[in-house]
PDB file of C-alpha atoms in Angstrom:
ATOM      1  CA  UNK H   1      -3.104  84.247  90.916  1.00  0.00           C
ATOM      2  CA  UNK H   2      -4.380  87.992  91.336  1.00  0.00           C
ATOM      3  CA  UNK H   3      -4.136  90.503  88.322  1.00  0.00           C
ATOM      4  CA  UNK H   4      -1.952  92.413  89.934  1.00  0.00           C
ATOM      5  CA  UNK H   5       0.426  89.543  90.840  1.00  0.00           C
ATOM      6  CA  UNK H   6       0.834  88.225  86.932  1.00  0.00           C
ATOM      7  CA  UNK H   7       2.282  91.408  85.930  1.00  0.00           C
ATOM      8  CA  UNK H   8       4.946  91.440  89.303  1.00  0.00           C
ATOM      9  CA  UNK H   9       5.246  87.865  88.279  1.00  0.00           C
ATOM     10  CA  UNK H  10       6.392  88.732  85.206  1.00  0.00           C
ATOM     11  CA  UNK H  11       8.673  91.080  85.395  1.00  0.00           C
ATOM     12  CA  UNK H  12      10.764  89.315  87.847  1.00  0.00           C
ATOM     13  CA  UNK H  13      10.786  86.072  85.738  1.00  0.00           C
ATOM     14  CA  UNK H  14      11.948  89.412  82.425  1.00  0.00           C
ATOM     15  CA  UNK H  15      14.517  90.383  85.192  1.00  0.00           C
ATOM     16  CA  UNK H  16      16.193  87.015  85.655  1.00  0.00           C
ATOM     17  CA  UNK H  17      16.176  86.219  82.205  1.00  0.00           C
ATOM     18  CA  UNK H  18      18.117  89.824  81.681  1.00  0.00           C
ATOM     19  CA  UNK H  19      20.309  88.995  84.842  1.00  0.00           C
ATOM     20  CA  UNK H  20      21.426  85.524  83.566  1.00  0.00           C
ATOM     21  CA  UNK H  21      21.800  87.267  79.961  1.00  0.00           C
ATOM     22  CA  UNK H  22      24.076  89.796  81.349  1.00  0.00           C
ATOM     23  CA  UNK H  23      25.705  87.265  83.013  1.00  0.00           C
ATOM     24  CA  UNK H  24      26.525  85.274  80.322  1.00  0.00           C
ATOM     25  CA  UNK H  25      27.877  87.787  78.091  1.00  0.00           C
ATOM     26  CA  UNK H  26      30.533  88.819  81.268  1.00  0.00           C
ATOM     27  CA  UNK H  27      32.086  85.020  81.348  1.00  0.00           C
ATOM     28  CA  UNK H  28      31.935  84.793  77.388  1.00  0.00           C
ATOM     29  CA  UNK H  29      35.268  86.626  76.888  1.00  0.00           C
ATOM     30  CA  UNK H  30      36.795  84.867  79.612  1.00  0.00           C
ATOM     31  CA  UNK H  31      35.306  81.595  77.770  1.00  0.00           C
ATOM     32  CA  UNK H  32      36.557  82.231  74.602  1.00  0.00           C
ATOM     33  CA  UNK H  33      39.921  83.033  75.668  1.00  0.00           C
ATOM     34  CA  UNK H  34      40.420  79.854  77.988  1.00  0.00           C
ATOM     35  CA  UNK H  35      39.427  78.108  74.502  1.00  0.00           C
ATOM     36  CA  UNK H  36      41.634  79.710  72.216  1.00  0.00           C
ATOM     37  CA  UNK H  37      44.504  80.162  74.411  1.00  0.00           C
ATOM     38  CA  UNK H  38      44.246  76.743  76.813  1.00  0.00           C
ATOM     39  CA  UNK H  39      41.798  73.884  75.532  1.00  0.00           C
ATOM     40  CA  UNK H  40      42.538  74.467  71.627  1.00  0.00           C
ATOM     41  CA  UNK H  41      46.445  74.365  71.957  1.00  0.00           C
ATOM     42  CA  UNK H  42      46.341  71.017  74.329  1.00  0.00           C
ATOM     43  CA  UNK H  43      43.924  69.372  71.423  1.00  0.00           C
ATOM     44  CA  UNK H  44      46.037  70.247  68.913  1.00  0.00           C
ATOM     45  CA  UNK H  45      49.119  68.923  70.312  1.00  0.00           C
ATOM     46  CA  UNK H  46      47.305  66.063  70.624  1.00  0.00           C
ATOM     47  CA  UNK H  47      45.821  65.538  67.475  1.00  0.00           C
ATOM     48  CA  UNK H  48      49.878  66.468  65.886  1.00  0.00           C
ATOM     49  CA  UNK H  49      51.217  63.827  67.782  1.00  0.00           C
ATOM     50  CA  UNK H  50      48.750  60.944  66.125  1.00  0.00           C
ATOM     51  CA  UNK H  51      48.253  62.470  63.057  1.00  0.00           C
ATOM     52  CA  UNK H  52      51.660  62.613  61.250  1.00  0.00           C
ATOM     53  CA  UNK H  53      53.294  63.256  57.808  1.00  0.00           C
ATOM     54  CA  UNK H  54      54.383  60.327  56.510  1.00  0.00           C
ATOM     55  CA  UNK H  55      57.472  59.312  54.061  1.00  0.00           C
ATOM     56  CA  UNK H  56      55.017  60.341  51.167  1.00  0.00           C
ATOM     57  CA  UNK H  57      54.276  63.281  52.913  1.00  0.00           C
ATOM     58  CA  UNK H  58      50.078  62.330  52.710  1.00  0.00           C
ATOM     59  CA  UNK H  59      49.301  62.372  56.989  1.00  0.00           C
ATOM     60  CA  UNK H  60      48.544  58.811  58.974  1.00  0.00           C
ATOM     61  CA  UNK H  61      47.491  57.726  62.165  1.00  0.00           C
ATOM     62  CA  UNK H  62      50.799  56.740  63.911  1.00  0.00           C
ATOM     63  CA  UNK H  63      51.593  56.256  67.777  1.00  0.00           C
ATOM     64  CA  UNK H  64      55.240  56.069  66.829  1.00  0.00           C
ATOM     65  CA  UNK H  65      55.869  58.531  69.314  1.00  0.00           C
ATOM     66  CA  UNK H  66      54.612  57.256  72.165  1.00  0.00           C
ATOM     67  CA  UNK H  67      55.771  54.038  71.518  1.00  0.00           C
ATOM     68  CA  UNK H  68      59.382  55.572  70.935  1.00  0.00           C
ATOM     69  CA  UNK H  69      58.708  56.955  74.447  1.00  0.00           C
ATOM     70  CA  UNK H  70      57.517  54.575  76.603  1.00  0.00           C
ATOM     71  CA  UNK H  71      60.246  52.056  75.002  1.00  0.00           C
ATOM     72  CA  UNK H  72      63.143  54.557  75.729  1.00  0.00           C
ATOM     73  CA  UNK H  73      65.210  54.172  78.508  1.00  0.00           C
ATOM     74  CA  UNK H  74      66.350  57.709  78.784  1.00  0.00           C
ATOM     75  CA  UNK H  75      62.599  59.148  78.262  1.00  0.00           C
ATOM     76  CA  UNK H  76      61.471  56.588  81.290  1.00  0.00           C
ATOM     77  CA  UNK H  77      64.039  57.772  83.585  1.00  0.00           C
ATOM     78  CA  UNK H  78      63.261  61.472  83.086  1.00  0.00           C
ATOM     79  CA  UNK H  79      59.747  60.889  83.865  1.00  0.00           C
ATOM     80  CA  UNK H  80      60.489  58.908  86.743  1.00  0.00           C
ATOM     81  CA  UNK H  81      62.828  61.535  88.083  1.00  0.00           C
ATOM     82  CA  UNK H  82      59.417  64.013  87.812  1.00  0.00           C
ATOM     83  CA  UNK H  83      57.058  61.281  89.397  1.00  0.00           C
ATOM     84  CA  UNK H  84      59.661  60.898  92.249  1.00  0.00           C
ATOM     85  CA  UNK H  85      60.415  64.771  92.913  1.00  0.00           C
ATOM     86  CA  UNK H  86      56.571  65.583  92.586  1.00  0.00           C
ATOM     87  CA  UNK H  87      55.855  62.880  94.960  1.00  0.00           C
ATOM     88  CA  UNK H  88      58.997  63.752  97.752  1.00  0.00           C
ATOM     89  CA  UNK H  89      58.362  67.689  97.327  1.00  0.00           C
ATOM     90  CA  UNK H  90      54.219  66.854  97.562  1.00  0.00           C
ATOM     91  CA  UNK H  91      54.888  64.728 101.110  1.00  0.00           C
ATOM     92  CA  UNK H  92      57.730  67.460 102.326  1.00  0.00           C
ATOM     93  CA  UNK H  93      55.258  70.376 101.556  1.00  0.00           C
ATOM     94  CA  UNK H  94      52.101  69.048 103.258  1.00  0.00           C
ATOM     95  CA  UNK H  95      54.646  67.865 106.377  1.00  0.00           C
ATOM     96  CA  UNK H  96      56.486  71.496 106.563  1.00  0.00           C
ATOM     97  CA  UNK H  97      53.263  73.860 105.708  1.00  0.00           C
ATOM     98  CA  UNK H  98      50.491  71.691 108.029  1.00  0.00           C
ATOM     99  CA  UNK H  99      52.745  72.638 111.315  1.00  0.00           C
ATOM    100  CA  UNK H 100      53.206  76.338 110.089  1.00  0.00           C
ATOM    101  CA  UNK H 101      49.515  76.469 109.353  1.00  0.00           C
ATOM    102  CA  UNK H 102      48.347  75.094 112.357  1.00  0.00           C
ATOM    103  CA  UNK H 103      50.482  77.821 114.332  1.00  0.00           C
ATOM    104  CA  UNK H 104      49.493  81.003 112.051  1.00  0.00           C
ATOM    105  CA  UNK H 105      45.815  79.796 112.605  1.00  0.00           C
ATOM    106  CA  UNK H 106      45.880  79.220 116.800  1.00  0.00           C
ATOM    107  CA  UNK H 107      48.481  81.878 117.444  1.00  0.00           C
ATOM    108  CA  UNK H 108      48.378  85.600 117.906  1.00  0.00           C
ATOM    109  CA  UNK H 109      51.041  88.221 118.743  1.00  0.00           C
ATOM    110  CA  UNK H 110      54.036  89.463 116.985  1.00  0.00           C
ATOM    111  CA  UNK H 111      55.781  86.230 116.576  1.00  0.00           C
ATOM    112  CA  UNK H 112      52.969  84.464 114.460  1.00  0.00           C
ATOM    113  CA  UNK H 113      53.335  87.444 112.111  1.00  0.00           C
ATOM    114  CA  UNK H 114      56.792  86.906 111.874  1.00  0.00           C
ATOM    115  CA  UNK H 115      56.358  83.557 111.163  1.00  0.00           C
ATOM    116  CA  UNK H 116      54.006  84.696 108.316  1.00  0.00           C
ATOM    117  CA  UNK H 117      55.761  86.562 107.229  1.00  0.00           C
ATOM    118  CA  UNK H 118      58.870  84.429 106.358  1.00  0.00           C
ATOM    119  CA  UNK H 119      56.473  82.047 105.370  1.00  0.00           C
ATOM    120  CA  UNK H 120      55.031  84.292 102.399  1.00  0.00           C
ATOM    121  CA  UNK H 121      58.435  85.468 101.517  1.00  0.00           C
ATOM    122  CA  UNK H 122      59.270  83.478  98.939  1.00  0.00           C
ATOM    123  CA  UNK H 123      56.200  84.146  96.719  1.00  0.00           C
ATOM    124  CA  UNK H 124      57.987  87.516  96.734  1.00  0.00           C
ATOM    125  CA  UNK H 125      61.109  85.931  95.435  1.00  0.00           C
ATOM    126  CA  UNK H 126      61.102  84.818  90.955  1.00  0.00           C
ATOM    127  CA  UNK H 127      62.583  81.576  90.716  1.00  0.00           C
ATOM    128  CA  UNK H 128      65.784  82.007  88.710  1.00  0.00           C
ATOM    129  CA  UNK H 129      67.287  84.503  91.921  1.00  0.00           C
ATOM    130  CA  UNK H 130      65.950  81.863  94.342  1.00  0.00           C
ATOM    131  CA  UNK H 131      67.908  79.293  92.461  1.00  0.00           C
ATOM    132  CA  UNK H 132      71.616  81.157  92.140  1.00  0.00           C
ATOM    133  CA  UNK H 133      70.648  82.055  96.210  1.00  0.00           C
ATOM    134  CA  UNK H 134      70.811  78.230  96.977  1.00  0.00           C
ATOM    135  CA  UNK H 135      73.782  77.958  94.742  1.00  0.00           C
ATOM    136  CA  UNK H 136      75.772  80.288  96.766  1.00  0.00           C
ATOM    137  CA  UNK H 137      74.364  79.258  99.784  1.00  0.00           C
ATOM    138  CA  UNK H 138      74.416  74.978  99.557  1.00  0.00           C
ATOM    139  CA  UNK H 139      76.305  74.844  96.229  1.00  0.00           C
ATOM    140  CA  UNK H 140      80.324  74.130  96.076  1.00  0.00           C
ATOM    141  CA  UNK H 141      82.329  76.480  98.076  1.00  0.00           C
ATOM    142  CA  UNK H 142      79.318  77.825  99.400  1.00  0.00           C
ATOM    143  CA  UNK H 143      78.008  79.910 102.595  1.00  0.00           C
ATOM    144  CA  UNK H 144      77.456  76.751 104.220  1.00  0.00           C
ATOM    145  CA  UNK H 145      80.695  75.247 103.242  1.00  0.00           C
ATOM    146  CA  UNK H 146      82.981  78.044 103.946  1.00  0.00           C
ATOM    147  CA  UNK H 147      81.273  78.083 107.750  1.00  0.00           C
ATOM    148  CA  UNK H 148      81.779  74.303 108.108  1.00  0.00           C
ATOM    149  CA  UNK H 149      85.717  74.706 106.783  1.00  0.00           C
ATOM    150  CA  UNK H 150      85.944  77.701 109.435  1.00  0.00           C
ATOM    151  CA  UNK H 151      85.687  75.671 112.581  1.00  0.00           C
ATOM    152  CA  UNK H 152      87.344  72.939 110.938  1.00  0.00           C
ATOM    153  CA  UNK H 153      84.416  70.505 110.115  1.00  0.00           C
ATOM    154  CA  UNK H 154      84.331  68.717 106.916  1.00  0.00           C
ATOM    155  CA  UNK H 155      82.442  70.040 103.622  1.00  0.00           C
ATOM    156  CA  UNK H 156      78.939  69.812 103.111  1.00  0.00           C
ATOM    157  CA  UNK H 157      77.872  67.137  99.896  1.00  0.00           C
ATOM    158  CA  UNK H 158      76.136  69.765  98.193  1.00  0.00           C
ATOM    159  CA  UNK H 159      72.759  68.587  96.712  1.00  0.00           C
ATOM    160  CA  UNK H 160      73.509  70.671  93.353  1.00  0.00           C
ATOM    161  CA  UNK H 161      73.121  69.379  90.510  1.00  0.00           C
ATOM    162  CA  UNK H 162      71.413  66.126  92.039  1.00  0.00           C
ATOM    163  CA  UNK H 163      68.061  65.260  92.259  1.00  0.00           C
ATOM    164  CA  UNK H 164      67.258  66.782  95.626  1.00  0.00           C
ATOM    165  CA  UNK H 165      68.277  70.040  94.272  1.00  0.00           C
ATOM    166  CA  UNK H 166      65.523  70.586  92.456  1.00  0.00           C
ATOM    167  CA  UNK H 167      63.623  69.513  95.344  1.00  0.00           C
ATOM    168  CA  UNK H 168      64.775  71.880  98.224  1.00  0.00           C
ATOM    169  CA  UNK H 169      64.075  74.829  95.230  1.00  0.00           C
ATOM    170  CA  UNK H 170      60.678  73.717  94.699  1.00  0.00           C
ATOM    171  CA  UNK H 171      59.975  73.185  98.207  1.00  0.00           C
ATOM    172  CA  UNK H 172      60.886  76.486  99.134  1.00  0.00           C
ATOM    173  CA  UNK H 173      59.398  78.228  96.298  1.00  0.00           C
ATOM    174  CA  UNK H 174      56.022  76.164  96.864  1.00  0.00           C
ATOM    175  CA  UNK H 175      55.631  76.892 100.328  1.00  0.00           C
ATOM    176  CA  UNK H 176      54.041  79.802 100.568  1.00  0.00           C
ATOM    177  CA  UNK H 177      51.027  78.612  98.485  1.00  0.00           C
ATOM    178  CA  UNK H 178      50.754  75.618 100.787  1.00  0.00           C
ATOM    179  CA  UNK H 179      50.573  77.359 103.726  1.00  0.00           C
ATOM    180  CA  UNK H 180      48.110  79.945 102.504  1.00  0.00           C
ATOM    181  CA  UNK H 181      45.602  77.305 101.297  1.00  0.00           C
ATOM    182  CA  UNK H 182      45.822  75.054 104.442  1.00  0.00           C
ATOM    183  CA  UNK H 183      45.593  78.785 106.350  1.00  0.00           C
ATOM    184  CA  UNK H 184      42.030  79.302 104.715  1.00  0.00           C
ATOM    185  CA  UNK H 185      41.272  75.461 104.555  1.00  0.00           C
ATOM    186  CA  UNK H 186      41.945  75.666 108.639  1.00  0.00           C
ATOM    187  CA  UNK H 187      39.657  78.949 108.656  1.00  0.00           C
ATOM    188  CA  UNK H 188      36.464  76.108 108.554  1.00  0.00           C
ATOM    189  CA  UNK H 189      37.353  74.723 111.850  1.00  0.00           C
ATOM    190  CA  UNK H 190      35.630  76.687 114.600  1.00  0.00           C
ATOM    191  CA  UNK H 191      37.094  77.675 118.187  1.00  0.00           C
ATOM    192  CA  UNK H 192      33.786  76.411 119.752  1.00  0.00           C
ATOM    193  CA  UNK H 193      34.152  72.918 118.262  1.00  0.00           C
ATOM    194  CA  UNK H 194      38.186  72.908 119.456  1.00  0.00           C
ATOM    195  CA  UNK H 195      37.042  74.171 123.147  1.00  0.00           C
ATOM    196  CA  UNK H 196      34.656  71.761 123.137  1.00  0.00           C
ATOM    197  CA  UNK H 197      36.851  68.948 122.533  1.00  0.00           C
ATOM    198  CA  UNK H 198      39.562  70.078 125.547  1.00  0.00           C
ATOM    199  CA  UNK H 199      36.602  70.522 127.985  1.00  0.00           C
ATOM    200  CA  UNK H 200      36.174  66.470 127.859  1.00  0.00           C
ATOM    201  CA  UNK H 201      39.926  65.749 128.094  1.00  0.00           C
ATOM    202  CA  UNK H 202      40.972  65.566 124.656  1.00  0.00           C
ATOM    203  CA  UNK H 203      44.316  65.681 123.931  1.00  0.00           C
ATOM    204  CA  UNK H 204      46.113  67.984 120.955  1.00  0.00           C
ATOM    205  CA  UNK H 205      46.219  64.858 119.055  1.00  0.00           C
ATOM    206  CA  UNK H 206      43.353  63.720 119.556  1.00  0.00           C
ATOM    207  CA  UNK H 207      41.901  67.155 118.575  1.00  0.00           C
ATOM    208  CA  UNK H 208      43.731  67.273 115.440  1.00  0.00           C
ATOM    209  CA  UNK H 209      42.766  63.727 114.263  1.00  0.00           C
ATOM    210  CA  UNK H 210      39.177  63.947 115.658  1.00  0.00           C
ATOM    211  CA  UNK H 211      38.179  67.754 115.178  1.00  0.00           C
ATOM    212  CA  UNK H 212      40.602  69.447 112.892  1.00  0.00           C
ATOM    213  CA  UNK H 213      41.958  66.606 110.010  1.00  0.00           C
ATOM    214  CA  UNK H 214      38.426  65.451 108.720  1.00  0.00           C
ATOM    215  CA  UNK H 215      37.374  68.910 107.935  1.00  0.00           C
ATOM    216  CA  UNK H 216      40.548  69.342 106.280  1.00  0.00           C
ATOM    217  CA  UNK H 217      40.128  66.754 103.580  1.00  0.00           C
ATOM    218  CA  UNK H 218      39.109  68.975 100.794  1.00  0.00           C
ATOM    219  CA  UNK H 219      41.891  71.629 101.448  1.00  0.00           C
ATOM    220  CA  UNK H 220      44.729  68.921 101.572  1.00  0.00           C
ATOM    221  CA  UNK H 221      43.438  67.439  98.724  1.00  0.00           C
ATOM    222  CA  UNK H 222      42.839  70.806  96.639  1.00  0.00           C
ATOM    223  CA  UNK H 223      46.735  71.971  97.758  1.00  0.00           C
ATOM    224  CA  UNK H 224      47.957  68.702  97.015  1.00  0.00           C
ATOM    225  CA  UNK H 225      46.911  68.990  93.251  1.00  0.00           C
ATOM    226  CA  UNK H 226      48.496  72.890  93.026  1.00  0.00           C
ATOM    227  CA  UNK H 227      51.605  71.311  94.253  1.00  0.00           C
ATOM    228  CA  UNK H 228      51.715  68.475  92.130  1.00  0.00           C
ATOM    229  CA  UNK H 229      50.350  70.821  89.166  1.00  0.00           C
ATOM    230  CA  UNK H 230      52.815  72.956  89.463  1.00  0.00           C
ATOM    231  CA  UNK H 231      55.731  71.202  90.215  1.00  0.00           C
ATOM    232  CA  UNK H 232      55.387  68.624  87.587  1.00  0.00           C
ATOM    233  CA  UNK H 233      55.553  70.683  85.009  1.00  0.00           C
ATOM    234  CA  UNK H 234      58.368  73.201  86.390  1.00  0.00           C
ATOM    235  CA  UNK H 235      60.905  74.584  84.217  1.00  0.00           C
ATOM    236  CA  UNK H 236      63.684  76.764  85.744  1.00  0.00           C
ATOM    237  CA  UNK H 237      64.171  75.239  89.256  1.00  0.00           C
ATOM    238  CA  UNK H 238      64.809  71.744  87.896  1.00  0.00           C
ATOM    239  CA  UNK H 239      67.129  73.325  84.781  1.00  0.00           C
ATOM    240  CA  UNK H 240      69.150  75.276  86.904  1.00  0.00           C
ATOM    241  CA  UNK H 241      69.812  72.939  90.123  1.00  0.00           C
ATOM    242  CA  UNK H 242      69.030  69.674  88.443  1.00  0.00           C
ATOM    243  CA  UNK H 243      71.749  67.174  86.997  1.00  0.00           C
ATOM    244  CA  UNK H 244      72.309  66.972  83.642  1.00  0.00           C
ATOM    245  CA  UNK H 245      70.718  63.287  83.329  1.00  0.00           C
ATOM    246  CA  UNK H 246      68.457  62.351  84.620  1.00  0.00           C
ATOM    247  CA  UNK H 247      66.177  65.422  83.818  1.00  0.00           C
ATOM    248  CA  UNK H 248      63.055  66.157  84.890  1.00  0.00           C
ATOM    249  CA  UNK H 249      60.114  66.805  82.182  1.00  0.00           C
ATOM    250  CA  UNK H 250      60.243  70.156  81.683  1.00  0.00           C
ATOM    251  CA  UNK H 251      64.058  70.875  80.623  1.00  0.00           C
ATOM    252  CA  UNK H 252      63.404  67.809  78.464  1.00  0.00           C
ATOM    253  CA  UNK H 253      61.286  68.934  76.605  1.00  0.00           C
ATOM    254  CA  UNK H 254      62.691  72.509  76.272  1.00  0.00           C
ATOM    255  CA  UNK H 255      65.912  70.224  75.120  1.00  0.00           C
ATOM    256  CA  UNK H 256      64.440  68.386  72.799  1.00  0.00           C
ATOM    257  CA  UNK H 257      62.163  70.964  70.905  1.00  0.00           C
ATOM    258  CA  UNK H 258      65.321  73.185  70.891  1.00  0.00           C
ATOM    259  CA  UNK H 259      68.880  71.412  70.886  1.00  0.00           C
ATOM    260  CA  UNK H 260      68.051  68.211  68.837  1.00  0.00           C
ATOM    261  CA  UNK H 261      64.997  70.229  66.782  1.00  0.00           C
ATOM    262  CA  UNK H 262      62.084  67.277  66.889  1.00  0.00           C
ATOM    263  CA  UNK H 263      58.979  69.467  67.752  1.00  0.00           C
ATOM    264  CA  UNK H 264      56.879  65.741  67.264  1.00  0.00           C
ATOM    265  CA  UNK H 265      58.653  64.290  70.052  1.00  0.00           C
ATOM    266  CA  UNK H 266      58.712  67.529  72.279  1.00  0.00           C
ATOM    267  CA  UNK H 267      55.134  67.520  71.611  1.00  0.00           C
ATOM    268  CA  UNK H 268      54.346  64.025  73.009  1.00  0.00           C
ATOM    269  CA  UNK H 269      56.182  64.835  75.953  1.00  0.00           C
ATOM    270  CA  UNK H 270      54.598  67.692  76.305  1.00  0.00           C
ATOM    271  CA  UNK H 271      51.058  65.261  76.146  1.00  0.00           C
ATOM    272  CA  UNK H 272      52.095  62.539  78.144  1.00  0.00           C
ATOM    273  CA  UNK H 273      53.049  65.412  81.136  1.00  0.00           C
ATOM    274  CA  UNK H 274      49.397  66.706  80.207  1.00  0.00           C
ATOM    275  CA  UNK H 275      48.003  63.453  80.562  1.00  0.00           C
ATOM    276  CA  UNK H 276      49.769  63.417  84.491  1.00  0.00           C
ATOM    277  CA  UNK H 277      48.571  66.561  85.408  1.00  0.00           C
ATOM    278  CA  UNK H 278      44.166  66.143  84.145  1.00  0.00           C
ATOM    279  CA  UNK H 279      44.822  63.282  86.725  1.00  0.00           C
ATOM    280  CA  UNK H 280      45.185  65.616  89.640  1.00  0.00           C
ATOM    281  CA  UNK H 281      43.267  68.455  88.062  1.00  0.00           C
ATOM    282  CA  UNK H 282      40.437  65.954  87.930  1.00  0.00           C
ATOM    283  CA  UNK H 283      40.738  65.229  91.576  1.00  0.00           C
ATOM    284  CA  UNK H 284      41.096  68.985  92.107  1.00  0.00           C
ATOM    285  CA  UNK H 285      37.774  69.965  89.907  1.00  0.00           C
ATOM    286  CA  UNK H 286      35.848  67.332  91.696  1.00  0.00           C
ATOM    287  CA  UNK H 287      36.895  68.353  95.445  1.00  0.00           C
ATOM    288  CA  UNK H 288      35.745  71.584  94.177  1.00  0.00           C
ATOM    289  CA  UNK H 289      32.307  70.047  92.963  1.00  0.00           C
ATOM    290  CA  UNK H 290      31.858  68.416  96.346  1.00  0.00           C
ATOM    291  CA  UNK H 291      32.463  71.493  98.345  1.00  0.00           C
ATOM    292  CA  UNK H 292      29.645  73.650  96.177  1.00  0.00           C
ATOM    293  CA  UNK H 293      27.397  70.721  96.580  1.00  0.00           C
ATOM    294  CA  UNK H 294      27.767  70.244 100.471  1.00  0.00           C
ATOM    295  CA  UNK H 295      27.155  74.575 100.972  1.00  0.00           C
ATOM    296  CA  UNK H 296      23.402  75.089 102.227  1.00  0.00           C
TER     297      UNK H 296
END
């Protein structure tokens, strides 16, 4: 190495060093507040729910609570009721947004942005108005029913207060997210590669299993685990369309911190729906880890 290229040498390897410094300092707040605010509330609730007061009021290990859970019938059947809406709103969510993203990303004109449009609505919408809108609309004595009674058709077996009303609420107010991400998961697959395939006789289907589904794997997968995230652990859809019993997760535990006033039992709810959800957000961190690896 020259004189004159130890010096240039380093200054660059002085300006990295500043760069990543500089850098760092940037993320730390972020850091610190994830920490405080995220990681140290979910290890805390955690640690509260095995380390517990006893009679003598010194604390003990205990799993009483869990054990209390997983042996009661009632606490089962509420989290069944959230494994089986997740699961049903999941399937109807990738089944409705897939054909609307597959349109908005092939089609032009006016009507695709309509389509968009009404597709993105609901974002638009909070929850709790979206939820007295179905009432009125598929609840008793409803829009729907009072247009069936007027041309003398029988009245519609309105899905409030059942299990599927929770699910047509959380379908509808999930879909726009859907959509979006399989929009910009569908923005990988290039026109060239889709041409290509129709100039040797391939059929739609065959396009969309051959060309356009196995470069879609990491965006189903990634929008699969937002869905599931966030409809696992939703609140005000499932309170205010739900039945009263079964219940999903979320109004459980709001009931049980609240109305019967057992914060340990609330709390190992609130772990055991943790404990569901860092099994998707694992799948969703390492989609994400395979996607930065595979960039050039």
């Amino acid at each position: 190495m020259s004189a004159d290229a130890a010096p240039a040498a380093l200054r660059r390897h002085r300006s990295m060093k500043g760069g990543s410094s500089i850098g760092l300092l940037l993320v730390a707040l972020p850091v610190f507040l994830l920490a405080w605010l995220i990681i140290f509330p979910i290890f805390s609730a955690v640690v509260g729910t095995i380390f517990v007061r006893g009679p003598d009021g010194a604390t003990e290990f205990s799993l009483a609570s869990y054990r209390f859970f997983f042996t009661d019938g009632y606490s089962l059947s509420n989290l069944w009721v959230t494994l089986w809406t997740t699961a049903v709103c999941g399937i109807l969510l990738l089944t409705i947004g897939l054909p609307i993203a597959l349109y908005l990303r092939f089609s032009q004109g006016r009507l695709a942005a309509y389509v968009q449009g009404l597709a993105i609505f609901p974002m638009f919408v909070p929850s709790i108005i979206l939820a007295y809108a179905l009432i009125r609309t598929i609840g008793p004595n409803g829009t729907v029913d009072l247009l069936l009674n007027s041309v003398g058709l029988p009245k519609l077996r309105t899905p409030y207060l059942t299990p599927w009303g929770p699910v047509i609420g959380l379908v509808w107010d999930n879909l726009p997210l859907t959509v979006l991400m399989l929009t910009a998961g569908l923005s990988s697959v290039s026109n060239s590669s889709i041409e290509a395939a129709r100039d040797v006789g391939a059929r739609p289907l065959r396009v969309f299993i051959s060309i356009i589904l196995p470069r879609m794997g990491n965006s189903l997968l990634v929008t699969a685990s937002f869905a599931v995230l966030g409809i696992f652990s939703a609140f005000t859809l499932p309170y205010v369309l739900g039945p009263a019993s079964p219940e999903m997760m979320g109004p459980f535990m709001q009931r049980t911190f609240a109305d019967m006033n057992d914060p340990l039992n609330a709390m190992t709810q609130a772990v055991i729906t943790f404990g569901f959800c860092l099994v998707f957000g694992i799948f969703y961190i390492r989609s994400i880890a395979r996607s930065r690896e595979a960039r050039p």
